[in-house]
PDB file of N, CA and C in Angstrom:
ATOM      1  N   MET A   1      33.426 270.527 166.194  1.00 89.00           N
ATOM      2  CA  MET A   1      32.165 271.019 166.814  1.00 89.00           C
ATOM      3  C   MET A   1      30.870 271.884 165.130  1.00 89.00           C
ATOM      4  N   LEU A   2      30.049 271.238 165.638  1.00 95.00           N
ATOM      5  CA  LEU A   2      29.767 271.799 164.850  1.00 95.00           C
ATOM      6  C   LEU A   2      27.989 272.404 165.320  1.00 95.00           C
ATOM      7  N   GLU A   3      27.613 274.007 165.148  1.00 95.00           N
ATOM      8  CA  GLU A   3      26.987 274.591 165.311  1.00 95.00           C
ATOM      9  C   GLU A   3      25.833 274.767 165.138  1.00 95.00           C
ATOM     10  N   CYS A   4      24.798 275.195 165.335  1.00 95.00           N
ATOM     11  CA  CYS A   4      23.644 274.720 165.141  1.00 95.00           C
ATOM     12  C   CYS A   4      23.134 276.430 165.678  1.00 95.00           C
ATOM     13  N   SER A   5      22.620 276.515 165.034  1.00 96.00           N
ATOM     14  CA  SER A   5      21.238 278.574 164.380  1.00 96.00           C
ATOM     15  C   SER A   5      20.407 278.709 164.340  1.00 96.00           C
ATOM     16  N   GLY A   6      19.588 278.862 164.650  1.00 97.00           N
ATOM     17  CA  GLY A   6      17.940 278.616 163.817  1.00 97.00           C
ATOM     18  C   GLY A   6      16.831 278.267 164.133  1.00 97.00           C
ATOM     19  N   ARG A   7      16.725 277.824 163.340  1.00 97.00           N
ATOM     20  CA  ARG A   7      15.220 276.435 163.016  1.00 97.00           C
ATOM     21  C   ARG A   7      16.152 275.314 162.404  1.00 97.00           C
ATOM     22  N   LEU A   8      15.725 274.067 162.976  1.00 97.00           N
ATOM     23  CA  LEU A   8      15.811 272.963 162.791  1.00 97.00           C
ATOM     24  C   LEU A   8      14.763 272.035 162.510  1.00 97.00           C
ATOM     25  N   ASN A   9      14.126 272.256 161.249  1.00 97.00           N
ATOM     26  CA  ASN A   9      12.974 271.372 160.559  1.00 97.00           C
ATOM     27  C   ASN A   9      13.849 270.815 159.934  1.00 97.00           C
ATOM     28  N   MET A  10      12.008 270.285 159.788  1.00 96.00           N
ATOM     29  CA  MET A  10      11.895 269.731 158.301  1.00 96.00           C
ATOM     30  C   MET A  10      12.633 270.868 156.426  1.00 96.00           C
ATOM     31  N   VAL A  11      12.777 272.241 156.563  1.00 97.00           N
ATOM     32  CA  VAL A  11      13.346 272.765 155.731  1.00 97.00           C
ATOM     33  C   VAL A  11      14.841 272.353 156.025  1.00 97.00           C
ATOM     34  N   SER A  12      15.819 272.071 157.336  1.00 97.00           N
ATOM     35  CA  SER A  12      16.820 273.064 157.123  1.00 97.00           C
ATOM     36  C   SER A  12      17.670 271.576 157.906  1.00 97.00           C
ATOM     37  N   ALA A  13      16.712 270.639 158.095  1.00 97.00           N
ATOM     38  CA  ALA A  13      16.803 268.760 157.887  1.00 97.00           C
ATOM     39  C   ALA A  13      17.797 268.513 157.401  1.00 97.00           C
ATOM     40  N   PRO A  14      17.404 268.386 156.152  1.00 97.00           N
ATOM     41  CA  PRO A  14      18.252 268.023 155.214  1.00 97.00           C
ATOM     42  C   PRO A  14      19.978 268.893 154.749  1.00 97.00           C
ATOM     43  N   ALA A  15      19.664 270.005 155.489  1.00 97.00           N
ATOM     44  CA  ALA A  15      21.133 270.289 154.947  1.00 97.00           C
ATOM     45  C   ALA A  15      22.765 270.340 156.447  1.00 97.00           C
ATOM     46  N   PHE A  16      21.556 270.071 157.527  1.00 97.00           N
ATOM     47  CA  PHE A  16      21.708 269.538 158.795  1.00 97.00           C
ATOM     48  C   PHE A  16      22.435 268.326 158.422  1.00 97.00           C
ATOM     49  N   ARG A  17      22.039 266.979 158.112  1.00 96.00           N
ATOM     50  CA  ARG A  17      22.147 265.696 157.420  1.00 96.00           C
ATOM     51  C   ARG A  17      23.386 265.845 156.104  1.00 96.00           C
ATOM     52  N   GLU A  18      23.072 267.038 155.905  1.00 97.00           N
ATOM     53  CA  GLU A  18      24.262 266.325 154.583  1.00 97.00           C
ATOM     54  C   GLU A  18      25.999 266.865 154.880  1.00 97.00           C
ATOM     55  N   THR A  19      25.931 267.756 156.059  1.00 97.00           N
ATOM     56  CA  THR A  19      26.457 268.210 156.593  1.00 97.00           C
ATOM     57  C   THR A  19      27.050 267.774 157.458  1.00 97.00           C
ATOM     58  N   VAL A  20      26.468 266.934 158.764  1.00 97.00           N
ATOM     59  CA  VAL A  20      27.457 266.364 159.029  1.00 97.00           C
ATOM     60  C   VAL A  20      27.846 264.632 158.702  1.00 97.00           C
ATOM     61  N   ALA A  21      26.918 264.199 157.729  1.00 97.00           N
ATOM     62  CA  ALA A  21      27.258 263.386 156.650  1.00 97.00           C
ATOM     63  C   ALA A  21      29.179 263.031 155.982  1.00 97.00           C
ATOM     64  N   THR A  22      29.629 264.934 155.551  1.00 97.00           N
ATOM     65  CA  THR A  22      30.233 265.202 154.799  1.00 97.00           C
ATOM     66  C   THR A  22      31.311 265.324 156.135  1.00 97.00           C
ATOM     67  N   VAL A  23      31.088 265.430 157.420  1.00 97.00           N
ATOM     68  CA  VAL A  23      32.066 266.062 158.199  1.00 97.00           C
ATOM     69  C   VAL A  23      32.361 263.873 158.585  1.00 97.00           C
ATOM     70  N   ILE A  24      31.775 263.442 158.600  1.00 97.00           N
ATOM     71  CA  ILE A  24      31.599 261.761 158.837  1.00 97.00           C
ATOM     72  C   ILE A  24      32.919 261.458 158.404  1.00 97.00           C
ATOM     73  N   GLU A  25      32.330 261.711 156.537  1.00 97.00           N
ATOM     74  CA  GLU A  25      32.594 261.446 155.606  1.00 97.00           C
ATOM     75  C   GLU A  25      34.549 261.775 155.400  1.00 97.00           C
ATOM     76  N   ASN A  26      34.887 263.292 156.388  1.00 97.00           N
ATOM     77  CA  ASN A  26      36.512 263.654 155.571  1.00 97.00           C
ATOM     78  C   ASN A  26      37.238 262.881 157.265  1.00 97.00           C
ATOM     79  N   GLY A  27      36.067 261.820 157.794  1.00 96.00           N
ATOM     80  CA  GLY A  27      36.982 261.047 158.895  1.00 96.00           C
ATOM     81  C   GLY A  27      37.634 261.381 160.241  1.00 96.00           C
ATOM     82  N   ARG A  28      36.506 262.156 159.826  1.00 96.00           N
ATOM     83  CA  ARG A  28      36.121 262.602 162.177  1.00 96.00           C
ATOM     84  C   ARG A  28      34.651 262.186 162.055  1.00 96.00           C
ATOM     85  N   PRO A  29      34.837 260.928 162.467  1.00 97.00           N
ATOM     86  CA  PRO A  29      33.229 260.084 162.882  1.00 97.00           C
ATOM     87  C   PRO A  29      32.334 260.332 163.892  1.00 97.00           C
ATOM     88  N   ARG A  30      33.365 261.865 164.780  1.00 96.00           N
ATOM     89  CA  ARG A  30      32.714 261.873 165.920  1.00 96.00           C
ATOM     90  C   ARG A  30      32.326 263.749 166.673  1.00 96.00           C
ATOM     91  N   VAL A  31      31.545 263.642 166.101  1.00 96.00           N
ATOM     92  CA  VAL A  31      30.741 264.785 166.193  1.00 96.00           C
ATOM     93  C   VAL A  31      29.984 265.470 167.354  1.00 96.00           C
ATOM     94  N   ALA A  32      30.401 266.109 167.884  1.00 96.00           N
ATOM     95  CA  ALA A  32      29.371 267.724 169.004  1.00 96.00           C
ATOM     96  C   ALA A  32      29.066 268.575 168.046  1.00 96.00           C
ATOM     97  N   VAL A  33      27.747 269.156 168.804  1.00 97.00           N
ATOM     98  CA  VAL A  33      26.438 269.093 168.028  1.00 97.00           C
ATOM     99  C   VAL A  33      26.167 270.450 169.080  1.00 97.00           C
ATOM    100  N   GLU A  34      26.642 271.289 168.672  1.00 97.00           N
ATOM    101  CA  GLU A  34      26.309 272.766 169.672  1.00 97.00           C
ATOM    102  C   GLU A  34      25.178 273.261 169.227  1.00 97.00           C
ATOM    103  N   LEU A  35      23.948 273.159 169.997  1.00 97.00           N
ATOM    104  CA  LEU A  35      23.213 273.569 169.873  1.00 97.00           C
ATOM    105  C   LEU A  35      22.343 274.551 171.038  1.00 97.00           C
ATOM    106  N   SER A  36      22.478 275.471 171.253  1.00 97.00           N
ATOM    107  CA  SER A  36      22.585 277.037 172.047  1.00 97.00           C
ATOM    108  C   SER A  36      21.319 277.846 171.649  1.00 97.00           C
ATOM    109  N   HIS A  37      22.032 278.230 170.173  1.00 97.00           N
ATOM    110  CA  HIS A  37      21.561 279.208 169.603  1.00 97.00           C
ATOM    111  C   HIS A  37      19.661 278.624 168.635  1.00 97.00           C
ATOM    112  N   VAL A  38      19.788 276.784 168.333  1.00 98.00           N
ATOM    113  CA  VAL A  38      18.308 276.731 168.203  1.00 98.00           C
ATOM    114  C   VAL A  38      17.224 276.785 168.571  1.00 98.00           C
ATOM    115  N   GLU A  39      16.760 277.877 168.699  1.00 97.00           N
ATOM    116  CA  GLU A  39      15.092 278.676 168.677  1.00 97.00           C
ATOM    117  C   GLU A  39      14.026 277.547 168.474  1.00 97.00           C
ATOM    118  N   PHE A  40      13.835 276.465 167.514  1.00 97.00           N
ATOM    119  CA  PHE A  40      13.435 275.354 167.517  1.00 97.00           C
ATOM    120  C   PHE A  40      13.291 274.746 166.290  1.00 97.00           C
ATOM    121  N   LEU A  41      12.881 273.594 167.453  1.00 97.00           N
ATOM    122  CA  LEU A  41      13.146 271.999 167.253  1.00 97.00           C
ATOM    123  C   LEU A  41      11.754 270.514 166.391  1.00 97.00           C
ATOM    124  N   ASP A  42      11.620 270.227 165.504  1.00 96.00           N
ATOM    125  CA  ASP A  42      10.573 269.304 165.279  1.00 96.00           C
ATOM    126  C   ASP A  42      10.717 268.484 165.557  1.00 96.00           C
ATOM    127  N   SER A  43       9.530 267.238 165.084  1.00 96.00           N
ATOM    128  CA  SER A  43       9.812 265.846 164.274  1.00 96.00           C
ATOM    129  C   SER A  43      11.002 266.202 163.686  1.00 96.00           C
ATOM    130  N   SER A  44      11.689 266.423 162.670  1.00 97.00           N
ATOM    131  CA  SER A  44      12.257 266.335 161.051  1.00 97.00           C
ATOM    132  C   SER A  44      13.871 266.793 161.937  1.00 97.00           C
ATOM    133  N   GLY A  45      13.855 268.183 162.795  1.00 97.00           N
ATOM    134  CA  GLY A  45      14.843 267.722 163.372  1.00 97.00           C
ATOM    135  C   GLY A  45      14.965 267.378 164.653  1.00 97.00           C
ATOM    136  N   LEU A  46      14.418 266.027 164.606  1.00 97.00           N
ATOM    137  CA  LEU A  46      14.974 264.982 165.548  1.00 97.00           C
ATOM    138  C   LEU A  46      14.829 263.763 164.736  1.00 97.00           C
ATOM    139  N   GLY A  47      14.225 263.809 163.735  1.00 97.00           N
ATOM    140  CA  GLY A  47      14.970 262.623 162.807  1.00 97.00           C
ATOM    141  C   GLY A  47      16.554 263.255 162.516  1.00 97.00           C
ATOM    142  N   ALA A  48      16.455 264.383 162.085  1.00 97.00           N
ATOM    143  CA  ALA A  48      18.196 264.330 161.588  1.00 97.00           C
ATOM    144  C   ALA A  48      18.894 264.159 162.669  1.00 97.00           C
ATOM    145  N   LEU A  49      18.567 264.930 163.360  1.00 97.00           N
ATOM    146  CA  LEU A  49      20.011 264.164 164.908  1.00 97.00           C
ATOM    147  C   LEU A  49      20.504 262.748 165.105  1.00 97.00           C
ATOM    148  N   VAL A  50      18.381 262.352 165.218  1.00 97.00           N
ATOM    149  CA  VAL A  50      19.244 260.324 165.273  1.00 97.00           C
ATOM    150  C   VAL A  50      19.574 259.561 164.026  1.00 97.00           C
ATOM    151  N   GLY A  51      19.669 260.747 162.825  1.00 97.00           N
ATOM    152  CA  GLY A  51      20.185 259.963 161.810  1.00 97.00           C
ATOM    153  C   GLY A  51      21.297 260.061 161.556  1.00 97.00           C
ATOM    154  N   ALA A  52      21.556 261.122 162.383  1.00 97.00           N
ATOM    155  CA  ALA A  52      23.224 261.765 161.861  1.00 97.00           C
ATOM    156  C   ALA A  52      23.998 260.658 162.788  1.00 97.00           C
ATOM    157  N   LEU A  53      23.453 260.815 164.868  1.00 97.00           N
ATOM    158  CA  LEU A  53      23.499 259.696 165.163  1.00 97.00           C
ATOM    159  C   LEU A  53      24.181 258.303 164.602  1.00 97.00           C
ATOM    160  N   LYS A  54      23.311 257.668 164.185  1.00 97.00           N
ATOM    161  CA  LYS A  54      23.212 256.235 163.652  1.00 97.00           C
ATOM    162  C   LYS A  54      24.686 257.019 162.202  1.00 97.00           C
ATOM    163  N   THR A  55      24.413 257.622 161.740  1.00 97.00           N
ATOM    164  CA  THR A  55      25.224 257.323 160.486  1.00 97.00           C
ATOM    165  C   THR A  55      27.078 257.131 161.571  1.00 97.00           C
ATOM    166  N   ALA A  56      26.826 258.798 162.701  1.00 97.00           N
ATOM    167  CA  ALA A  56      28.461 258.811 162.674  1.00 97.00           C
ATOM    168  C   ALA A  56      29.075 257.212 163.947  1.00 97.00           C
ATOM    169  N   ARG A  57      27.550 256.522 164.048  1.00 97.00           N
ATOM    170  CA  ARG A  57      27.944 254.586 164.666  1.00 97.00           C
ATOM    171  C   ARG A  57      29.065 254.260 163.993  1.00 97.00           C
ATOM    172  N   GLN A  58      27.991 253.587 162.846  1.00 97.00           N
ATOM    173  CA  GLN A  58      28.473 253.094 161.804  1.00 97.00           C
ATOM    174  C   GLN A  58      30.059 253.584 161.101  1.00 97.00           C
ATOM    175  N   ALA A  59      30.048 254.761 161.709  1.00 97.00           N
ATOM    176  CA  ALA A  59      31.203 255.595 161.057  1.00 97.00           C
ATOM    177  C   ALA A  59      32.321 254.684 162.025  1.00 97.00           C
ATOM    178  N   GLY A  60      32.169 253.712 163.240  1.00 97.00           N
ATOM    179  CA  GLY A  60      32.793 253.802 164.351  1.00 97.00           C
ATOM    180  C   GLY A  60      33.108 255.456 166.098  1.00 97.00           C
ATOM    181  N   GLY A  61      32.096 255.737 165.068  1.00 96.00           N
ATOM    182  CA  GLY A  61      31.561 257.546 166.558  1.00 96.00           C
ATOM    183  C   GLY A  61      30.726 257.503 166.949  1.00 96.00           C
ATOM    184  N   ASP A  62      30.489 258.641 166.789  1.00 96.00           N
ATOM    185  CA  ASP A  62      29.111 259.069 168.273  1.00 96.00           C
ATOM    186  C   ASP A  62      28.818 260.452 168.054  1.00 96.00           C
ATOM    187  N   LEU A  63      27.942 261.098 168.259  1.00 96.00           N
ATOM    188  CA  LEU A  63      26.850 262.642 167.786  1.00 96.00           C
ATOM    189  C   LEU A  63      26.868 262.661 169.719  1.00 96.00           C
ATOM    190  N   ARG A  64      27.459 263.901 169.226  1.00 96.00           N
ATOM    191  CA  ARG A  64      27.043 263.943 171.368  1.00 96.00           C
ATOM    192  C   ARG A  64      26.531 265.980 170.740  1.00 96.00           C
ATOM    193  N   ILE A  65      25.288 265.700 172.052  1.00 96.00           N
ATOM    194  CA  ILE A  65      24.801 267.508 171.616  1.00 96.00           C
ATOM    195  C   ILE A  65      25.285 267.999 172.692  1.00 96.00           C
ATOM    196  N   ALA A  66      25.476 268.975 172.796  1.00 97.00           N
ATOM    197  CA  ALA A  66      26.067 270.129 173.655  1.00 97.00           C
ATOM    198  C   ALA A  66      25.286 272.264 173.828  1.00 97.00           C
ATOM    199  N   ALA A  67      25.449 272.229 175.381  1.00 97.00           N
ATOM    200  CA  ALA A  67      24.193 273.146 175.087  1.00 97.00           C
ATOM    201  C   ALA A  67      22.559 272.947 174.618  1.00 97.00           C
ATOM    202  N   PRO A  68      22.230 272.096 174.869  1.00 97.00           N
ATOM    203  CA  PRO A  68      20.661 272.860 173.936  1.00 97.00           C
ATOM    204  C   PRO A  68      19.756 274.144 174.198  1.00 97.00           C
ATOM    205  N   SER A  69      19.490 274.741 174.113  1.00 96.00           N
ATOM    206  CA  SER A  69      18.972 275.387 174.418  1.00 96.00           C
ATOM    207  C   SER A  69      17.330 274.403 175.086  1.00 96.00           C
ATOM    208  N   GLU A  70      16.628 275.482 175.676  1.00 96.00           N
ATOM    209  CA  GLU A  70      15.620 275.589 176.620  1.00 96.00           C
ATOM    210  C   GLU A  70      14.996 274.696 175.681  1.00 96.00           C
ATOM    211  N   GLN A  71      13.962 275.203 174.047  1.00 95.00           N
ATOM    212  CA  GLN A  71      13.590 274.422 173.554  1.00 95.00           C
ATOM    213  C   GLN A  71      13.325 273.271 173.363  1.00 95.00           C
ATOM    214  N   VAL A  72      14.733 272.902 173.056  1.00 97.00           N
ATOM    215  CA  VAL A  72      15.623 272.014 172.373  1.00 97.00           C
ATOM    216  C   VAL A  72      15.433 270.926 173.306  1.00 97.00           C
ATOM    217  N   ALA A  73      15.697 271.192 174.491  1.00 96.00           N
ATOM    218  CA  ALA A  73      15.918 270.563 175.658  1.00 96.00           C
ATOM    219  C   ALA A  73      14.979 270.046 175.923  1.00 96.00           C
ATOM    220  N   MET A  74      13.376 270.432 175.515  1.00 96.00           N
ATOM    221  CA  MET A  74      12.088 269.864 175.920  1.00 96.00           C
ATOM    222  C   MET A  74      12.629 269.341 174.934  1.00 96.00           C
ATOM    223  N   VAL A  75      12.005 269.481 173.581  1.00 96.00           N
ATOM    224  CA  VAL A  75      11.608 268.522 172.867  1.00 96.00           C
ATOM    225  C   VAL A  75      11.891 267.267 173.238  1.00 96.00           C
ATOM    226  N   LEU A  76      13.756 266.602 173.629  1.00 96.00           N
ATOM    227  CA  LEU A  76      14.981 266.206 173.140  1.00 96.00           C
ATOM    228  C   LEU A  76      13.733 265.229 174.769  1.00 96.00           C
ATOM    229  N   LYS A  77      13.524 266.252 175.552  1.00 96.00           N
ATOM    230  CA  LYS A  77      13.021 264.787 177.093  1.00 96.00           C
ATOM    231  C   LYS A  77      11.510 265.146 176.631  1.00 96.00           C
ATOM    232  N   LEU A  78      10.697 265.496 175.472  1.00 96.00           N
ATOM    233  CA  LEU A  78       9.541 264.969 175.515  1.00 96.00           C
ATOM    234  C   LEU A  78       9.001 263.801 174.934  1.00 96.00           C
ATOM    235  N   SER A  79      10.050 264.018 173.721  1.00 96.00           N
ATOM    236  CA  SER A  79      10.405 262.554 172.889  1.00 96.00           C
ATOM    237  C   SER A  79      10.779 261.383 173.185  1.00 96.00           C
ATOM    238  N   ASN A  80      11.503 261.228 174.472  1.00 96.00           N
ATOM    239  CA  ASN A  80      12.461 260.118 175.270  1.00 96.00           C
ATOM    240  C   ASN A  80      13.620 260.920 174.413  1.00 96.00           C
ATOM    241  N   ILE A  81      14.248 260.784 173.545  1.00 95.00           N
ATOM    242  CA  ILE A  81      15.135 261.363 172.534  1.00 95.00           C
ATOM    243  C   ILE A  81      16.711 261.518 173.680  1.00 95.00           C
ATOM    244  N   ASP A  82      15.973 262.430 174.735  1.00 94.00           N
ATOM    245  CA  ASP A  82      17.195 262.771 175.831  1.00 94.00           C
ATOM    246  C   ASP A  82      17.745 261.223 176.680  1.00 94.00           C
ATOM    247  N   LYS A  83      16.724 260.055 175.966  1.00 94.00           N
ATOM    248  CA  LYS A  83      17.434 258.755 176.298  1.00 94.00           C
ATOM    249  C   LYS A  83      19.319 258.017 175.719  1.00 94.00           C
ATOM    250  N   ILE A  84      19.096 258.330 174.540  1.00 93.00           N
ATOM    251  CA  ILE A  84      19.494 258.197 173.353  1.00 93.00           C
ATOM    252  C   ILE A  84      20.620 259.291 172.855  1.00 93.00           C
ATOM    253  N   LEU A  85      20.568 260.626 172.862  1.00 93.00           N
ATOM    254  CA  LEU A  85      21.471 261.576 172.389  1.00 93.00           C
ATOM    255  C   LEU A  85      21.459 262.659 173.955  1.00 93.00           C
ATOM    256  N   ARG A  86      22.894 262.107 174.807  1.00 87.00           N
ATOM    257  CA  ARG A  86      23.590 263.038 175.222  1.00 87.00           C
ATOM    258  C   ARG A  86      23.695 264.109 175.468  1.00 87.00           C
ATOM    259  N   SER A  87      23.022 264.385 176.283  1.00 92.00           N
ATOM    260  CA  SER A  87      23.405 266.365 175.900  1.00 92.00           C
ATOM    261  C   SER A  87      24.180 266.929 176.843  1.00 92.00           C
ATOM    262  N   TYR A  88      25.471 267.838 176.740  1.00 95.00           N
ATOM    263  CA  TYR A  88      26.392 268.494 177.340  1.00 95.00           C
ATOM    264  C   TYR A  88      26.051 269.344 178.244  1.00 95.00           C
ATOM    265  N   ALA A  89      26.430 270.096 179.019  1.00 94.00           N
ATOM    266  CA  ALA A  89      26.546 271.782 179.699  1.00 94.00           C
ATOM    267  C   ALA A  89      27.178 272.590 177.811  1.00 94.00           C
ATOM    268  N   ASP A  90      28.642 272.095 177.632  1.00 94.00           N
ATOM    269  CA  ASP A  90      29.146 273.212 176.665  1.00 94.00           C
ATOM    270  C   ASP A  90      29.941 272.517 175.810  1.00 94.00           C
ATOM    271  N   GLY A  91      30.382 272.366 174.477  1.00 91.00           N
ATOM    272  CA  GLY A  91      31.417 271.800 173.937  1.00 91.00           C
ATOM    273  C   GLY A  91      32.301 271.242 174.020  1.00 91.00           C
ATOM    274  N   ASP A  92      33.197 271.729 175.727  1.00 91.00           N
ATOM    275  CA  ASP A  92      33.748 270.793 175.720  1.00 91.00           C
ATOM    276  C   ASP A  92      33.484 269.878 176.297  1.00 91.00           C
ATOM    277  N   GLU A  93      33.002 269.809 177.171  1.00 93.00           N
ATOM    278  CA  GLU A  93      32.273 268.852 178.252  1.00 93.00           C
ATOM    279  C   GLU A  93      32.132 267.995 177.084  1.00 93.00           C
ATOM    280  N   ALA A  94      31.716 267.936 176.152  1.00 93.00           N
ATOM    281  CA  ALA A  94      31.314 267.208 175.166  1.00 93.00           C
ATOM    282  C   ALA A  94      31.697 266.178 175.373  1.00 93.00           C
ATOM    283  N   VAL A  95      33.460 266.546 174.422  1.00 91.00           N
ATOM    284  CA  VAL A  95      34.502 266.009 173.553  1.00 91.00           C
ATOM    285  C   VAL A  95      36.122 265.623 174.688  1.00 91.00           C
ATOM    286  N   ARG A  96      35.339 265.668 175.695  1.00 90.00           N
ATOM    287  CA  ARG A  96      36.505 266.142 176.575  1.00 90.00           C
ATOM    288  C   ARG A  96      37.682 264.250 176.420  1.00 90.00           C
ATOM    289  N   GLU A  97      36.815 263.876 176.157  1.00 80.00           N
ATOM    290  CA  GLU A  97      37.050 262.134 177.067  1.00 80.00           C
ATOM    291  C   GLU A  97      37.185 262.035 175.668  1.00 80.00           C
ATOM    292  N   TRP A  98      37.326 262.553 174.445  1.00 84.00           N
ATOM    293  CA  TRP A  98      37.046 262.325 173.233  1.00 84.00           C
ATOM    294  C   TRP A  98      38.820 262.825 172.699  1.00 84.00           C
ATOM    295  N   VAL A  99      39.484 263.426 173.363  1.00 65.00           N
ATOM    296  CA  VAL A  99      40.370 263.927 173.563  1.00 65.00           C
ATOM    297  C   VAL A  99      42.140 263.319 174.391  1.00 65.00           C
TER     298      VAL A  99
END
């Protein structure tokens, strides 16, 4: 599971994408991202999440969001990305059926 904190925006999105790509390239195409400590998410952050989901799925895996903060959940809902990226209450729930 990856844990993010702070801001997932234009500045941090490229590093996030690179981290997810590295995890997937190292043979772990199922990625859960814990977002409870992300205080701000913008369109670049949304793009990074969707791009990471695409990368995971192309590798035969999936990307799931665990414990999104209130601000993140609101942005996901307003952008309808919550229909594509399903949120889970916590990391354990996000990976439960993968185990």
